Protein backbone atom coordinates (compact mmCIF):
# COMPACT_ATOMS: atom_id res chain seq x y z
CA UNK A 1 0.00 0.00 0.00
CA UNK A 2 1.33 3.41 -0.95
CA UNK A 3 1.75 6.09 1.66
CA UNK A 4 -1.37 8.21 1.94
CA UNK A 5 -1.68 11.78 3.12
CA UNK A 6 -5.13 12.77 4.34
CA UNK A 7 -6.40 16.31 4.60
CA UNK A 8 -9.70 17.35 6.14
CA UNK A 9 -11.33 20.55 4.90
CA UNK A 10 -14.69 22.16 5.47
CA UNK A 11 -16.71 22.80 2.31
CA UNK A 12 -20.30 24.01 2.46
CA UNK A 13 -20.49 22.78 6.01
CA UNK A 14 -19.47 19.24 5.07
CA UNK A 15 -16.30 17.57 6.26
CA UNK A 16 -14.38 16.29 3.27
CA UNK A 17 -11.60 13.73 3.55
CA UNK A 18 -9.24 14.06 0.61
CA UNK A 19 -6.44 11.62 -0.05
CA UNK A 20 -3.69 13.63 -1.70
CA UNK A 21 -1.68 10.66 -2.92
CA UNK A 22 -2.91 7.51 -4.56
CA UNK A 23 -3.55 4.28 -2.75
CA UNK A 24 -3.45 0.68 -3.92
CA UNK A 25 -6.46 -1.43 -3.05
CA UNK A 26 -6.13 -5.02 -1.96
CA UNK A 27 -7.26 -5.90 -5.49
CA UNK A 28 -4.25 -4.03 -6.88
CA UNK A 29 -6.23 -1.08 -8.22
CA UNK A 30 -4.61 2.34 -7.91
CA UNK A 31 -7.07 5.01 -6.89
CA UNK A 32 -7.80 8.22 -5.01
CA UNK A 33 -10.81 8.36 -2.72
CA UNK A 34 -12.51 11.60 -1.70
CA UNK A 35 -15.06 11.04 1.05
CA UNK A 36 -17.90 13.53 1.45
CA UNK A 37 -19.82 11.16 3.73
CA UNK A 38 -22.48 10.97 1.05
CA UNK A 39 -24.90 8.27 0.01
CA UNK A 40 -23.93 8.92 -3.61
CA UNK A 41 -20.74 7.77 -5.33
CA UNK A 42 -19.07 8.96 -8.53
CA UNK A 43 -16.44 6.71 -10.15
CA UNK A 44 -14.14 8.54 -12.53
CA UNK A 45 -11.99 6.74 -15.11
CA UNK A 46 -8.83 8.18 -16.66
CA UNK A 47 -8.07 8.82 -20.33
CA UNK A 48 -5.60 7.02 -22.55
CA UNK A 49 -1.89 6.74 -21.80
CA UNK A 50 -0.04 7.11 -18.53
CA UNK A 51 -2.45 9.74 -17.22
CA UNK A 52 -2.96 10.03 -13.50
CA UNK A 53 -6.45 11.10 -12.44
CA UNK A 54 -8.73 13.16 -14.68
CA UNK A 55 -11.31 15.74 -13.60
CA UNK A 56 -10.41 16.02 -9.92
CA UNK A 57 -10.43 19.81 -10.04
CA UNK A 58 -13.65 19.90 -12.04
CA UNK A 59 -15.44 17.82 -9.41
CA UNK A 60 -14.02 19.48 -6.31
CA UNK A 61 -17.41 21.04 -5.49
CA UNK A 62 -19.42 17.87 -6.08
CA UNK A 63 -21.09 16.73 -2.88
CA UNK A 64 -20.96 13.01 -3.68
CA UNK A 65 -18.14 10.68 -2.67
CA UNK A 66 -15.60 10.30 -5.47
CA UNK A 67 -13.30 7.47 -6.49
CA UNK A 68 -10.76 8.19 -9.23
CA UNK A 69 -9.42 4.98 -10.75
CA UNK A 70 -6.13 4.90 -12.62
CA UNK A 71 -5.58 2.61 -15.58
CA UNK A 72 -2.35 1.02 -14.39
CA UNK A 73 -2.27 -1.89 -16.86
CA UNK A 74 -0.79 -2.12 -20.37
CA UNK A 75 1.01 1.19 -19.77
CA UNK A 76 -2.30 2.96 -19.25
CA UNK A 77 -4.08 1.77 -22.39
CA UNK A 78 -5.88 -1.37 -21.15
CA UNK A 79 -9.28 0.33 -21.24
CA UNK A 80 -9.71 -1.34 -17.85
CA UNK A 81 -10.34 -4.57 -19.80
CA UNK A 82 -7.27 -6.38 -21.16
CA UNK A 83 -3.51 -6.55 -20.74
CA UNK A 84 -1.52 -8.86 -23.02
CA UNK A 85 -4.74 -10.59 -24.03
CA UNK A 86 -5.78 -11.40 -20.46
CA UNK A 87 -8.82 -9.93 -18.70
CA UNK A 88 -6.94 -9.19 -15.47
CA UNK A 89 -7.74 -5.44 -15.52
CA UNK A 90 -11.47 -6.03 -15.74
CA UNK A 91 -11.35 -8.69 -13.04
CA UNK A 92 -9.50 -6.41 -10.63
CA UNK A 93 -11.53 -3.27 -11.36
CA UNK A 94 -14.79 -5.22 -11.06
CA UNK A 95 -13.78 -6.73 -7.73
CA UNK A 96 -12.74 -3.29 -6.46
CA UNK A 97 -16.02 -1.63 -7.48
CA UNK A 98 -18.10 -4.46 -6.06
CA UNK A 99 -16.34 -4.23 -2.72
CA UNK A 100 -16.85 -0.47 -2.50
CA UNK A 101 -20.54 -0.75 -3.34
CA UNK A 102 -21.00 -3.56 -0.83
CA UNK A 103 -19.14 -1.89 2.02
CA UNK A 104 -20.98 1.42 1.98
CA UNK A 105 -24.18 0.48 0.12
CA UNK A 106 -24.48 3.70 -1.85
CA UNK A 107 -27.97 4.78 -2.87
CA UNK A 108 -26.87 6.29 -6.18
CA UNK A 109 -23.95 5.60 -8.50
CA UNK A 110 -22.46 7.75 -11.25
CA UNK A 111 -19.66 6.84 -13.68
CA UNK A 112 -17.66 9.50 -15.47
CA UNK A 113 -14.96 9.77 -18.12
CA UNK A 114 -14.02 11.07 -21.55
CA UNK A 115 -12.44 9.25 -24.50
CA UNK A 116 -11.02 6.02 -23.03
CA UNK A 117 -12.45 7.03 -19.67
CA UNK A 118 -15.83 7.53 -21.33
CA UNK A 119 -15.70 4.03 -22.77
CA UNK A 120 -15.04 2.67 -19.28
CA UNK A 121 -17.77 4.86 -17.80
CA UNK A 122 -20.35 3.38 -20.18
CA UNK A 123 -19.03 -0.17 -19.78
CA UNK A 124 -18.86 -0.22 -15.99
CA UNK A 125 -21.83 2.08 -15.56
CA UNK A 126 -24.05 -0.42 -17.33
CA UNK A 127 -22.38 -3.38 -15.65
CA UNK A 128 -23.19 -1.99 -12.19
CA UNK A 129 -26.52 -0.34 -13.03
CA UNK A 130 -25.35 3.21 -12.43
CA UNK A 131 -28.04 5.85 -12.15
CA UNK A 132 -26.15 8.25 -14.41
CA UNK A 133 -23.27 7.87 -16.85
CA UNK A 134 -21.30 10.84 -18.17
CA UNK A 135 -19.25 9.98 -21.27
CA UNK A 136 -17.39 12.47 -23.45
CA UNK A 137 -16.41 11.59 -27.04
CA UNK A 138 -15.91 7.95 -26.11
CA UNK A 139 -14.88 5.07 -28.34
CA UNK A 140 -17.26 2.22 -29.22
CA UNK A 141 -15.52 0.09 -31.86
CA UNK A 142 -12.51 -0.49 -29.65
CA UNK A 143 -10.73 -3.08 -31.78
CA UNK A 144 -10.83 -0.89 -34.90
CA UNK A 145 -9.68 2.09 -32.88
CA UNK A 146 -6.61 0.38 -31.43
CA UNK A 147 -5.81 -1.42 -34.69
CA UNK A 148 -5.63 1.91 -36.52
CA UNK A 149 -4.18 4.03 -33.73
CA UNK A 150 -1.18 6.25 -34.43
CA UNK A 151 0.60 4.27 -31.71
CA UNK A 152 0.42 0.67 -33.00
CA UNK A 153 2.13 -0.61 -29.86
CA UNK A 154 -1.09 0.04 -27.94
CA UNK A 155 -2.79 -2.84 -29.73
CA UNK A 156 -0.09 -5.32 -28.75
CA UNK A 157 -0.10 -4.13 -25.13
CA UNK A 158 -3.82 -4.78 -24.88
CA UNK A 159 -4.11 -7.98 -26.91
CA UNK A 160 -0.60 -9.43 -26.53
CA UNK A 161 -0.52 -9.96 -30.29
CA UNK A 162 0.07 -8.26 -33.60
CA UNK A 163 -3.05 -6.98 -35.30
CA UNK A 164 -5.38 -9.81 -36.27
CA UNK A 165 -9.08 -10.23 -36.98
CA UNK A 166 -9.82 -12.39 -33.96
CA UNK A 167 -8.44 -9.94 -31.39
CA UNK A 168 -9.96 -6.96 -33.19
CA UNK A 169 -13.39 -8.59 -33.18
CA UNK A 170 -13.06 -9.47 -29.49
CA UNK A 171 -12.41 -5.85 -28.61
CA UNK A 172 -15.06 -4.54 -30.98
CA UNK A 173 -17.69 -6.74 -29.31
CA UNK A 174 -16.93 -5.83 -25.69
CA UNK A 175 -19.11 -2.73 -25.32
CA UNK A 176 -21.87 -3.85 -27.73
CA UNK A 177 -22.22 -7.05 -25.70
CA UNK A 178 -22.49 -5.10 -22.44
CA UNK A 179 -25.17 -2.86 -23.96
CA UNK A 180 -27.16 -5.82 -25.25
CA UNK A 181 -26.99 -7.54 -21.87
CA UNK A 182 -28.48 -4.44 -20.24
CA UNK A 183 -31.32 -3.75 -22.64
CA UNK A 184 -34.12 -1.67 -21.13
CA UNK A 185 -31.73 -0.46 -18.43
CA UNK A 186 -32.95 2.34 -16.17
CA UNK A 187 -29.51 3.99 -16.45
CA UNK A 188 -29.45 7.40 -18.15
CA UNK A 189 -26.37 8.12 -20.25
CA UNK A 190 -25.23 11.70 -20.84
CA UNK A 191 -23.22 11.70 -24.08
CA UNK A 192 -21.10 14.68 -25.00
CA UNK A 193 -19.51 14.76 -28.46
CA UNK A 194 -18.78 16.87 -31.53
CA UNK A 195 -19.81 16.01 -35.07
CA UNK A 196 -16.72 17.85 -36.28
CA UNK A 197 -14.12 15.27 -35.23
CA UNK A 198 -13.61 11.63 -36.23
CA UNK A 199 -14.99 10.08 -33.06
CA UNK A 200 -18.54 10.93 -34.11
CA UNK A 201 -18.57 8.92 -37.36
CA UNK A 202 -16.17 6.22 -36.14
CA UNK A 203 -17.85 5.53 -32.79
CA UNK A 204 -20.70 7.74 -31.58
CA UNK A 205 -23.04 6.98 -34.49
CA UNK A 206 -22.77 3.23 -33.81
CA UNK A 207 -23.03 3.76 -30.05
CA UNK A 208 -26.25 5.73 -30.37
CA UNK A 209 -27.73 3.11 -32.70
CA UNK A 210 -26.97 0.39 -30.15
CA UNK A 211 -28.43 2.38 -27.25
CA UNK A 212 -31.60 3.07 -29.21
CA UNK A 213 -31.88 -0.55 -30.36
CA UNK A 214 -31.74 -1.85 -26.80
CA UNK A 215 -33.86 0.91 -25.29
CA UNK A 216 -31.22 2.60 -23.15
CA UNK A 217 -31.96 6.25 -22.60
CA UNK A 218 -29.38 8.89 -23.44
CA UNK A 219 -29.19 12.66 -23.48
CA UNK A 220 -26.90 14.08 -26.17
CA UNK A 221 -24.81 17.22 -25.76
CA UNK A 222 -23.59 18.20 -29.22
CA UNK A 223 -20.52 20.44 -29.21
CA UNK A 224 -18.48 21.98 -32.04
CA UNK A 225 -14.83 21.24 -31.17
CA UNK A 226 -12.77 20.11 -34.16
CA UNK A 227 -10.14 17.88 -32.53
CA UNK A 228 -10.67 14.93 -30.22
CA UNK A 229 -8.38 16.26 -27.49
CA UNK A 230 -10.64 19.31 -27.14
CA UNK A 231 -13.39 17.28 -25.46
CA UNK A 232 -11.98 18.07 -22.01
CA UNK A 233 -13.15 21.68 -21.93
CA UNK A 234 -16.88 21.22 -22.48
CA UNK A 235 -16.91 17.93 -20.59
CA UNK A 236 -15.46 19.59 -17.50
CA UNK A 237 -18.23 22.17 -17.62
CA UNK A 238 -20.92 19.51 -17.99
CA UNK A 239 -19.88 17.37 -15.03
CA UNK A 240 -19.04 20.31 -12.79
CA UNK A 241 -22.47 21.82 -13.36
CA UNK A 242 -24.37 18.54 -13.18
CA UNK A 243 -22.81 17.20 -9.98
CA UNK A 244 -22.52 20.43 -8.04
mmCIF file of C-alpha atoms in Angstrom:
data_model
loop_
_atom_site.group_PDB
_atom_site.id
_atom_site.type_symbol
_atom_site.label_atom_id
_atom_site.label_comp_id
_atom_site.label_asym_id
_atom_site.label_seq_id
_atom_site.Cartn_x
_atom_site.Cartn_y
_atom_site.Cartn_z
ATOM 1 C CA UNK A 1 0.000 0.000 0.000
ATOM 2 C CA UNK A 2 1.329 3.413 -0.945
ATOM 3 C CA UNK A 3 1.752 6.091 1.656
ATOM 4 C CA UNK A 4 -1.365 8.207 1.945
ATOM 5 C CA UNK A 5 -1.678 11.783 3.119
ATOM 6 C CA UNK A 6 -5.127 12.774 4.345
ATOM 7 C CA UNK A 7 -6.402 16.311 4.596
ATOM 8 C CA UNK A 8 -9.697 17.354 6.137
ATOM 9 C CA UNK A 9 -11.334 20.547 4.901
ATOM 10 C CA UNK A 10 -14.686 22.163 5.468
ATOM 11 C CA UNK A 11 -16.707 22.798 2.310
ATOM 12 C CA UNK A 12 -20.300 24.006 2.457
ATOM 13 C CA UNK A 13 -20.492 22.779 6.012
ATOM 14 C CA UNK A 14 -19.467 19.242 5.073
ATOM 15 C CA UNK A 15 -16.303 17.569 6.257
ATOM 16 C CA UNK A 16 -14.380 16.291 3.271
ATOM 17 C CA UNK A 17 -11.597 13.727 3.548
ATOM 18 C CA UNK A 18 -9.239 14.061 0.610
ATOM 19 C CA UNK A 19 -6.436 11.621 -0.050
ATOM 20 C CA UNK A 20 -3.689 13.634 -1.703
ATOM 21 C CA UNK A 21 -1.676 10.662 -2.924
ATOM 22 C CA UNK A 22 -2.907 7.509 -4.558
ATOM 23 C CA UNK A 23 -3.551 4.275 -2.752
ATOM 24 C CA UNK A 24 -3.452 0.682 -3.924
ATOM 25 C CA UNK A 25 -6.459 -1.431 -3.045
ATOM 26 C CA UNK A 26 -6.133 -5.019 -1.960
ATOM 27 C CA UNK A 27 -7.258 -5.902 -5.487
ATOM 28 C CA UNK A 28 -4.250 -4.031 -6.885
ATOM 29 C CA UNK A 29 -6.232 -1.079 -8.223
ATOM 30 C CA UNK A 30 -4.605 2.342 -7.911
ATOM 31 C CA UNK A 31 -7.072 5.010 -6.895
ATOM 32 C CA UNK A 32 -7.796 8.223 -5.013
ATOM 33 C CA UNK A 33 -10.815 8.365 -2.716
ATOM 34 C CA UNK A 34 -12.513 11.603 -1.697
ATOM 35 C CA UNK A 35 -15.056 11.041 1.052
ATOM 36 C CA UNK A 36 -17.904 13.525 1.447
ATOM 37 C CA UNK A 37 -19.823 11.160 3.728
ATOM 38 C CA UNK A 38 -22.476 10.969 1.050
ATOM 39 C CA UNK A 39 -24.896 8.265 0.011
ATOM 40 C CA UNK A 40 -23.931 8.920 -3.609
ATOM 41 C CA UNK A 41 -20.741 7.772 -5.331
ATOM 42 C CA UNK A 42 -19.068 8.958 -8.530
ATOM 43 C CA UNK A 43 -16.442 6.712 -10.148
ATOM 44 C CA UNK A 44 -14.142 8.544 -12.535
ATOM 45 C CA UNK A 45 -11.993 6.742 -15.113
ATOM 46 C CA UNK A 46 -8.827 8.179 -16.664
ATOM 47 C CA UNK A 47 -8.069 8.824 -20.335
ATOM 48 C CA UNK A 48 -5.595 7.017 -22.545
ATOM 49 C CA UNK A 49 -1.891 6.741 -21.804
ATOM 50 C CA UNK A 50 -0.037 7.115 -18.535
ATOM 51 C CA UNK A 51 -2.449 9.739 -17.219
ATOM 52 C CA UNK A 52 -2.957 10.030 -13.504
ATOM 53 C CA UNK A 53 -6.446 11.104 -12.437
ATOM 54 C CA UNK A 54 -8.731 13.156 -14.679
ATOM 55 C CA UNK A 55 -11.310 15.742 -13.600
ATOM 56 C CA UNK A 56 -10.413 16.023 -9.920
ATOM 57 C CA UNK A 57 -10.426 19.811 -10.042
ATOM 58 C CA UNK A 58 -13.654 19.899 -12.044
ATOM 59 C CA UNK A 59 -15.439 17.820 -9.411
ATOM 60 C CA UNK A 60 -14.022 19.476 -6.307
ATOM 61 C CA UNK A 61 -17.406 21.037 -5.493
ATOM 62 C CA UNK A 62 -19.422 17.869 -6.082
ATOM 63 C CA UNK A 63 -21.087 16.726 -2.884
ATOM 64 C CA UNK A 64 -20.958 13.011 -3.679
ATOM 65 C CA UNK A 65 -18.139 10.683 -2.667
ATOM 66 C CA UNK A 66 -15.598 10.302 -5.466
ATOM 67 C CA UNK A 67 -13.300 7.472 -6.487
ATOM 68 C CA UNK A 68 -10.759 8.192 -9.228
ATOM 69 C CA UNK A 69 -9.418 4.977 -10.746
ATOM 70 C CA UNK A 70 -6.129 4.896 -12.616
ATOM 71 C CA UNK A 71 -5.582 2.605 -15.581
ATOM 72 C CA UNK A 72 -2.350 1.018 -14.388
ATOM 73 C CA UNK A 73 -2.267 -1.887 -16.863
ATOM 74 C CA UNK A 74 -0.786 -2.119 -20.371
ATOM 75 C CA UNK A 75 1.007 1.193 -19.774
ATOM 76 C CA UNK A 76 -2.304 2.960 -19.254
ATOM 77 C CA UNK A 77 -4.083 1.768 -22.388
ATOM 78 C CA UNK A 78 -5.879 -1.370 -21.147
ATOM 79 C CA UNK A 79 -9.276 0.333 -21.239
ATOM 80 C CA UNK A 80 -9.714 -1.337 -17.855
ATOM 81 C CA UNK A 81 -10.340 -4.569 -19.796
ATOM 82 C CA UNK A 82 -7.273 -6.377 -21.159
ATOM 83 C CA UNK A 83 -3.515 -6.550 -20.740
ATOM 84 C CA UNK A 84 -1.520 -8.862 -23.021
ATOM 85 C CA UNK A 85 -4.741 -10.589 -24.032
ATOM 86 C CA UNK A 86 -5.780 -11.402 -20.460
ATOM 87 C CA UNK A 87 -8.816 -9.931 -18.704
ATOM 88 C CA UNK A 88 -6.939 -9.195 -15.473
ATOM 89 C CA UNK A 89 -7.736 -5.440 -15.519
ATOM 90 C CA UNK A 90 -11.472 -6.032 -15.738
ATOM 91 C CA UNK A 91 -11.349 -8.691 -13.039
ATOM 92 C CA UNK A 92 -9.502 -6.408 -10.630
ATOM 93 C CA UNK A 93 -11.532 -3.272 -11.359
ATOM 94 C CA UNK A 94 -14.795 -5.222 -11.065
ATOM 95 C CA UNK A 95 -13.777 -6.730 -7.729
ATOM 96 C CA UNK A 96 -12.740 -3.290 -6.462
ATOM 97 C CA UNK A 97 -16.021 -1.632 -7.476
ATOM 98 C CA UNK A 98 -18.099 -4.461 -6.063
ATOM 99 C CA UNK A 99 -16.337 -4.231 -2.719
ATOM 100 C CA UNK A 100 -16.851 -0.467 -2.501
ATOM 101 C CA UNK A 101 -20.541 -0.749 -3.342
ATOM 102 C CA UNK A 102 -21.004 -3.559 -0.835
ATOM 103 C CA UNK A 103 -19.137 -1.893 2.016
ATOM 104 C CA UNK A 104 -20.984 1.417 1.977
ATOM 105 C CA UNK A 105 -24.177 0.478 0.116
ATOM 106 C CA UNK A 106 -24.476 3.700 -1.853
ATOM 107 C CA UNK A 107 -27.966 4.779 -2.872
ATOM 108 C CA UNK A 108 -26.874 6.292 -6.184
ATOM 109 C CA UNK A 109 -23.948 5.601 -8.498
ATOM 110 C CA UNK A 110 -22.455 7.751 -11.252
ATOM 111 C CA UNK A 111 -19.664 6.836 -13.681
ATOM 112 C CA UNK A 112 -17.660 9.499 -15.474
ATOM 113 C CA UNK A 113 -14.963 9.765 -18.122
ATOM 114 C CA UNK A 114 -14.022 11.066 -21.554
ATOM 115 C CA UNK A 115 -12.444 9.247 -24.501
ATOM 116 C CA UNK A 116 -11.016 6.023 -23.029
ATOM 117 C CA UNK A 117 -12.451 7.029 -19.665
ATOM 118 C CA UNK A 118 -15.835 7.533 -21.325
ATOM 119 C CA UNK A 119 -15.699 4.034 -22.767
ATOM 120 C CA UNK A 120 -15.044 2.670 -19.279
ATOM 121 C CA UNK A 121 -17.773 4.863 -17.801
ATOM 122 C CA UNK A 122 -20.346 3.378 -20.176
ATOM 123 C CA UNK A 123 -19.031 -0.175 -19.785
ATOM 124 C CA UNK A 124 -18.862 -0.224 -15.988
ATOM 125 C CA UNK A 125 -21.830 2.085 -15.557
ATOM 126 C CA UNK A 126 -24.053 -0.419 -17.326
ATOM 127 C CA UNK A 127 -22.377 -3.379 -15.648
ATOM 128 C CA UNK A 128 -23.186 -1.990 -12.186
ATOM 129 C CA UNK A 129 -26.515 -0.343 -13.025
ATOM 130 C CA UNK A 130 -25.352 3.211 -12.432
ATOM 131 C CA UNK A 131 -28.041 5.854 -12.148
ATOM 132 C CA UNK A 132 -26.148 8.248 -14.411
ATOM 133 C CA UNK A 133 -23.268 7.868 -16.854
ATOM 134 C CA UNK A 134 -21.305 10.839 -18.170
ATOM 135 C CA UNK A 135 -19.253 9.983 -21.270
ATOM 136 C CA UNK A 136 -17.388 12.474 -23.445
ATOM 137 C CA UNK A 137 -16.406 11.586 -27.036
ATOM 138 C CA UNK A 138 -15.912 7.951 -26.115
ATOM 139 C CA UNK A 139 -14.877 5.067 -28.342
ATOM 140 C CA UNK A 140 -17.256 2.224 -29.221
ATOM 141 C CA UNK A 141 -15.522 0.092 -31.861
ATOM 142 C CA UNK A 142 -12.508 -0.487 -29.646
ATOM 143 C CA UNK A 143 -10.730 -3.079 -31.784
ATOM 144 C CA UNK A 144 -10.832 -0.892 -34.895
ATOM 145 C CA UNK A 145 -9.677 2.094 -32.877
ATOM 146 C CA UNK A 146 -6.610 0.377 -31.428
ATOM 147 C CA UNK A 147 -5.813 -1.417 -34.693
ATOM 148 C CA UNK A 148 -5.626 1.906 -36.525
ATOM 149 C CA UNK A 149 -4.178 4.034 -33.730
ATOM 150 C CA UNK A 150 -1.183 6.248 -34.426
ATOM 151 C CA UNK A 151 0.596 4.273 -31.708
ATOM 152 C CA UNK A 152 0.422 0.669 -32.998
ATOM 153 C CA UNK A 153 2.129 -0.606 -29.856
ATOM 154 C CA UNK A 154 -1.091 0.038 -27.935
ATOM 155 C CA UNK A 155 -2.794 -2.839 -29.733
ATOM 156 C CA UNK A 156 -0.094 -5.317 -28.748
ATOM 157 C CA UNK A 157 -0.095 -4.126 -25.134
ATOM 158 C CA UNK A 158 -3.816 -4.782 -24.877
ATOM 159 C CA UNK A 159 -4.107 -7.982 -26.909
ATOM 160 C CA UNK A 160 -0.601 -9.430 -26.530
ATOM 161 C CA UNK A 161 -0.516 -9.964 -30.290
ATOM 162 C CA UNK A 162 0.071 -8.258 -33.597
ATOM 163 C CA UNK A 163 -3.046 -6.977 -35.301
ATOM 164 C CA UNK A 164 -5.379 -9.810 -36.268
ATOM 165 C CA UNK A 165 -9.084 -10.227 -36.982
ATOM 166 C CA UNK A 166 -9.820 -12.389 -33.960
ATOM 167 C CA UNK A 167 -8.443 -9.942 -31.394
ATOM 168 C CA UNK A 168 -9.958 -6.960 -33.187
ATOM 169 C CA UNK A 169 -13.390 -8.591 -33.183
ATOM 170 C CA UNK A 170 -13.062 -9.473 -29.493
ATOM 171 C CA UNK A 171 -12.407 -5.852 -28.607
ATOM 172 C CA UNK A 172 -15.065 -4.543 -30.982
ATOM 173 C CA UNK A 173 -17.685 -6.739 -29.312
ATOM 174 C CA UNK A 174 -16.928 -5.825 -25.690
ATOM 175 C CA UNK A 175 -19.113 -2.731 -25.320
ATOM 176 C CA UNK A 176 -21.874 -3.854 -27.733
ATOM 177 C CA UNK A 177 -22.218 -7.049 -25.698
ATOM 178 C CA UNK A 178 -22.494 -5.102 -22.438
ATOM 179 C CA UNK A 179 -25.168 -2.858 -23.960
ATOM 180 C CA UNK A 180 -27.156 -5.825 -25.254
ATOM 181 C CA UNK A 181 -26.992 -7.538 -21.871
ATOM 182 C CA UNK A 182 -28.476 -4.436 -20.239
ATOM 183 C CA UNK A 183 -31.317 -3.752 -22.636
ATOM 184 C CA UNK A 184 -34.124 -1.673 -21.126
ATOM 185 C CA UNK A 185 -31.735 -0.456 -18.432
ATOM 186 C CA UNK A 186 -32.947 2.345 -16.165
ATOM 187 C CA UNK A 187 -29.509 3.988 -16.454
ATOM 188 C CA UNK A 188 -29.448 7.398 -18.145
ATOM 189 C CA UNK A 189 -26.371 8.120 -20.254
ATOM 190 C CA UNK A 190 -25.232 11.700 -20.839
ATOM 191 C CA UNK A 191 -23.219 11.701 -24.080
ATOM 192 C CA UNK A 192 -21.098 14.677 -25.002
ATOM 193 C CA UNK A 193 -19.514 14.763 -28.456
ATOM 194 C CA UNK A 194 -18.784 16.873 -31.527
ATOM 195 C CA UNK A 195 -19.808 16.009 -35.069
ATOM 196 C CA UNK A 196 -16.720 17.847 -36.281
ATOM 197 C CA UNK A 197 -14.125 15.270 -35.233
ATOM 198 C CA UNK A 198 -13.611 11.635 -36.235
ATOM 199 C CA UNK A 199 -14.993 10.075 -33.056
ATOM 200 C CA UNK A 200 -18.535 10.933 -34.115
ATOM 201 C CA UNK A 201 -18.567 8.923 -37.356
ATOM 202 C CA UNK A 202 -16.173 6.225 -36.139
ATOM 203 C CA UNK A 203 -17.852 5.533 -32.794
ATOM 204 C CA UNK A 204 -20.696 7.743 -31.582
ATOM 205 C CA UNK A 205 -23.036 6.983 -34.491
ATOM 206 C CA UNK A 206 -22.773 3.235 -33.809
ATOM 207 C CA UNK A 207 -23.032 3.758 -30.051
ATOM 208 C CA UNK A 208 -26.253 5.730 -30.365
ATOM 209 C CA UNK A 209 -27.728 3.106 -32.704
ATOM 210 C CA UNK A 210 -26.970 0.389 -30.151
ATOM 211 C CA UNK A 211 -28.430 2.375 -27.251
ATOM 212 C CA UNK A 212 -31.602 3.068 -29.209
ATOM 213 C CA UNK A 213 -31.878 -0.551 -30.356
ATOM 214 C CA UNK A 214 -31.745 -1.849 -26.799
ATOM 215 C CA UNK A 215 -33.862 0.913 -25.293
ATOM 216 C CA UNK A 216 -31.218 2.597 -23.151
ATOM 217 C CA UNK A 217 -31.961 6.253 -22.599
ATOM 218 C CA UNK A 218 -29.380 8.886 -23.441
ATOM 219 C CA UNK A 219 -29.190 12.662 -23.480
ATOM 220 C CA UNK A 220 -26.904 14.084 -26.173
ATOM 221 C CA UNK A 221 -24.811 17.223 -25.756
ATOM 222 C CA UNK A 222 -23.586 18.197 -29.218
ATOM 223 C CA UNK A 223 -20.524 20.443 -29.205
ATOM 224 C CA UNK A 224 -18.485 21.981 -32.038
ATOM 225 C CA UNK A 225 -14.834 21.238 -31.167
ATOM 226 C CA UNK A 226 -12.768 20.109 -34.158
ATOM 227 C CA UNK A 227 -10.143 17.881 -32.532
ATOM 228 C CA UNK A 228 -10.673 14.927 -30.219
ATOM 229 C CA UNK A 229 -8.385 16.256 -27.486
ATOM 230 C CA UNK A 230 -10.643 19.306 -27.137
ATOM 231 C CA UNK A 231 -13.393 17.276 -25.456
ATOM 232 C CA UNK A 232 -11.980 18.071 -22.007
ATOM 233 C CA UNK A 233 -13.151 21.682 -21.934
ATOM 234 C CA UNK A 234 -16.885 21.224 -22.478
ATOM 235 C CA UNK A 235 -16.911 17.927 -20.595
ATOM 236 C CA UNK A 236 -15.464 19.594 -17.502
ATOM 237 C CA UNK A 237 -18.229 22.169 -17.620
ATOM 238 C CA UNK A 238 -20.915 19.508 -17.988
ATOM 239 C CA UNK A 239 -19.875 17.367 -15.031
ATOM 240 C CA UNK A 240 -19.044 20.311 -12.787
ATOM 241 C CA UNK A 241 -22.474 21.824 -13.359
ATOM 242 C CA UNK A 242 -24.374 18.539 -13.185
ATOM 243 C CA UNK A 243 -22.810 17.204 -9.977
ATOM 244 C CA UNK A 244 -22.524 20.435 -8.036
#
